[in-house]
Amino acid sequence: METFKKLKRFYWPYKKYFIWSILFMLVVTSITVVYPIMLQITIDDVVVQSRYELIPWICGLFLGLMVIKGFSTFSFQYLGDLFGMTSVYKLRESLYDKLQTLAFKYYDNAKTGDIMSRLTADVEGFRFFLSVGFAELLRIISLILISLSIMFYYSVPLALVTMAAMPFLAIVVFQFDKRVHPAFRNVRKSFGQLNTRVQENISGMNTVKSLSREDFEIGRFSNSNDNYRQKYLFTSKLWARFFPMMEFIGNVSAVVLLAYGGYLVINETMNPGELVAFFSLVWYIMGPLMNLGFIINQFSQAKASGERLLEILEAKEDIVEKESAIETTIKGHVEFNDVTLTYIKDDDEALKNISFDAPPGKTIGLIGATGSGKTSITQLITRFYEPEQGEVLLDGRPVSDYKLKTLRSQIGFVLQEPFLFSTTIRENISYGNPEVTEDQIVQAAKMAQAHDFIMELPNGYDTLLGERGMGLSGGQKQRIAIARAICIDPSILILDDATSAVDMQTEFKIQKALREVMKNRTSFIIAHRISSLKHADEILVLEDGEIVERGTHDDLVNNNGPYERIFNIQYQDREEILSAVK
Ligand SMILES: Nc1ncnc2c1ncn2[C@@H]1O[C@H](COP(=O)(O)OP(=O)(O)OP(=O)(O)O)[C@@H](O)[C@H]1O
């Protein structure tokens, strides 16, 4: 119940739909139990006593009740769905909102397939219980209670005899639930694994194909598929056994009822119509009781789904905005004071005692072996992660003093593997700043050396990109991402290996244009190629999370340190090519 209590804010505001749905359900249930009563009256008071003049009245009443029942059934079902759907609409939105605010740390360990199945299958499981399950549970309880009351009214001994079967039914339901609940949980889990397998396979299709692992992937999918089939069939077997068992107990009870009821009618302690009504009423109890197992199961499924949804809703937000966080224009003065960063508790530090000062408008180059901590530095400026020690200051204030939106909307980030959405090139370029004009889009694309190739595409800026920007080369994607960053007119520009996939000639042209863009903006250039950052005002050379050398290109190139070593490796035979391009 705790899970339902915690999720109350999503469904409780719509309680009026639920209450109305329940009221209509009670009308349906009441009319349902009126049928056997009418049957009893027809037999005992009309047929047996030959009062045929009552038949038109009974028929009219019956028709009237049918109309009311039809309308009530419609209202009960529709309002139930309205209640469930409206509630999960809000729930789904809140989950999605939460996913947008969760920090990078959460996504470091999250599985896409799993999150997807929570947002779809689990939300649906929860909805089903809200829409149908809960009302059905109340319907079953009310139907059983009303039917039992009428049965006791007709004949106490016969009602008691009939009820003798109930403990057996309850045992079967209980035993069934005990087995079917874990079985269903396994089905869910297996389905989640199947989803993850497909999602990973499609995301990693390039790798699969380039390593010719299609057969291996087909085999892995087959295993997951088979696992799902087995889990499902196991559950089906349990289900299939349940219904005949319940029906058998129900039928035994009906035989006892007929034998004892027949005896009572022959002895004239009971009317024949009452026996017929009893016979109908008993099935009104057996039927819902059989369904009870199903409802209980739905309840535990909804509970399990609710728990999985709460895990997202209650996930800790590592990066929290202060109440007093400010909104302001950032000039772009970045300072690191003795900053240490650890991604995973008790793990080695990714950054150790990093200090530097980047005044507004200056360009900082970051170079170093892979894994040396270059990206980590820039991710602290945007507050994607929080340092363990030390301070990251922006215009003299800790980055945590700013609203996240203020901070991030003024920092242009271009990644080595930019993500492009499956929409037009225009929308991809203006993604960070939808207000941008057509001219500005074209201008940004020209600066990023993207305009020419975009114009060569069949629909120019209106060309639709496939998922993950398929259909474009790595270098083309990078140029679109650069145009995107230019469009947001950032105070700080971070280029994280942003030109690694373009040829050197294009890189040179981009750099020339970017030098224009970088004027009056603080820029961070992460690169493996010295040519990408040799113009920086200060170059930081990193090794294992530490700055091991710093200075301008001219300072470092003859410093007899790691920078000079990188330079020598890269420039042994490239000097000539580069000067030719210049
Ligand atoms: N999200 C993360 N969770 C845990 N460890 C991480 C995470 N991101 C980076 N690291 C670790 O932190 C260290 C620095 O990584 P970082 O990405 O900053 O290096 P880099 O110099 O930018 O590397 P590259 O040139 O390959 O992009 C590495 O050891 C890396 O494994």
Coordinates of C-alpha atoms in Angstrom, one line a residue, residues 35 72 77 79 88 126 170 174 188 234 241 257 271 294 296 303 314 342 344 393 450 500 552 570:
Y35 CA -32.0 -10.8 -12.5
S72 CA -24.2 2.3 -16.4
Q77 CA -15.9 1.5 -18.1
L79 CA -14.9 6.7 -16.4
V88 CA -0.8 8.1 -15.9
F126 CA 0.1 0.7 -13.1
A170 CA -9.8 -19.3 -1.1
F174 CA -4.0 -18.1 -2.3
R188 CA 8.5 -8.9 -16.8
F234 CA 5.4 -21.5 -17.4
R241 CA -4.4 -25.2 -14.3
L257 CA -26.7 -27.2 -4.0
N271 CA -39.9 -22.6 -3.5
F294 CA -6.3 -12.4 -11.6
I296 CA -4.7 -10.0 -6.9
K303 CA 2.7 -2.6 -7.0
E314 CA 12.7 9.4 -6.1
T342 CA 36.2 11.5 -8.2
I344 CA 33.0 6.8 -8.2
L393 CA 34.5 29.7 -10.2
A450 CA 28.9 23.1 -43.1
S500 CA 38.8 15.2 -34.8
T552 CA 51.9 28.8 -24.7
Q570 CA 52.9 14.7 -34.8

